[in-house]
Phi, psi and omega in degrees: 000125180287144178256163180296123192275000182258033188304325186252019181243159176226144179294319179050053178289145178302133184295339182285348188289301184182151176301336179301331180296323178294321179295320179298311180299321180298315180293319178298314181295322178297317182292322180297330183281346180291148175253123181273135181262152176291341177225077185296151177270166179298322180296317179297320179297312181296318179297323177296318179295319178299315181296319179296320178298319179297318180296319177298321180295314180293324178296318178299317178300316182296313184290338180269358178294137177306320179299318179292313180299321179296316180293317182291332180295337179273351179278115185283329183271112181249017179297329180296328179292316178300321179298312181290321178301317179296318181293318179294327178295319178290326174298321178299317178297315180294319179297316180296317179296321179291320177300322180294319178298316180297317180296315180294322179295320178302319179296320178295322178295321178296322177297320179295319178299321178295319177298318181295325179290321181283310177040068177209160178069207184258045180299147180220171178246037181301315181297318179298312181296320179297317180292323178303318179294319179294316181298319179299316180295313181296319180296318180295324177296321179291324177299321178300319178297317180296322180295325176293319178297324183297330185257010177287143178283146178265154180290131178287132179236117178268101184224126183273330182295125184297316181296313181298315180300318181291317181295320179299326181291334184300303180298333177291319177293322178298320178296316179298317178296320180299321179300315180295317181296314180294323176298321179298317178299313185288327175295321176300316181289335183265026178304145179305142177281112187290147176264152181295147176242134190286323186267124183294329178298322179290322178301311181301315181295319182294314182294316179295320177296322179298320179297320182290323184267012179060043176283146179315128183295332178294315178298318181300315179291323180301315182302311181294316182297310183298321180291320180296312184280337179283314186255348175073151176188133177254006180288126183302319183298318181290320178296317179296325177300313180292319179302321181296323179293319181290318179296321177297319179297316180297319180298318178296320181289333174299315180294316180296320178297318177299318179297318178294320178298319180296315179297319180301315180295319181290327176297320178295315179295321181295320177297319179297319178297317180293325176296325177294324176298317180298318182294339181270356182271000000 
């Protein structure tokens, strides 16, 4: 899992610019303090999306300030804007692909819920398991793209004005933060596809322990689902146990989907704001 690469840097925006600068620094510092897990939880994923959305909002406020626009209009070199516009465009593509995975997974979870309610005959979760494998593969491919973006060189900008130099660093820091947040989402989606465990007592202990140790909720639901459908059980208590895990998973994905939708809208607005910066130069 990649960590936020600006650990030892500060935006240090001039205090005269706007209160939004303080909010930006606050969000960046908060994000730097987070510890990324090799198996992130849904809550960690959602909190990352919320924080990224807030940073985009504050960045938009900063870039739309008359003082900022006036300062940037004097900056002759606009290659940095083209660099960020390109990166945000690729973020939009990744965001859209990730949103599609989240949406399709939600549909598969609903199908599983329907199976659990009917619970008769030789029902299986073959479709769910097949999609889980596809989602894991697609998510890993998107992570590879993000890792390439992470190591791209940035355009050198020779700028003496303190405000302009500081403002230019903001969208770059937002991009760096975006890479980490999206990687966190995709690592969550690419959780290993769990194999069935025969003993229900072991399933219960594993799932409960997983909740305590902040194990990925997808893995937690997988363990219970695979064991139930592989070895079967007509006991109401066990079926309800699995249903609770699946319902919990769907609720988490509702939140993640909302978070992804919010980021998608802010990416569009941020690109529009940066295009406005170009038009003012």
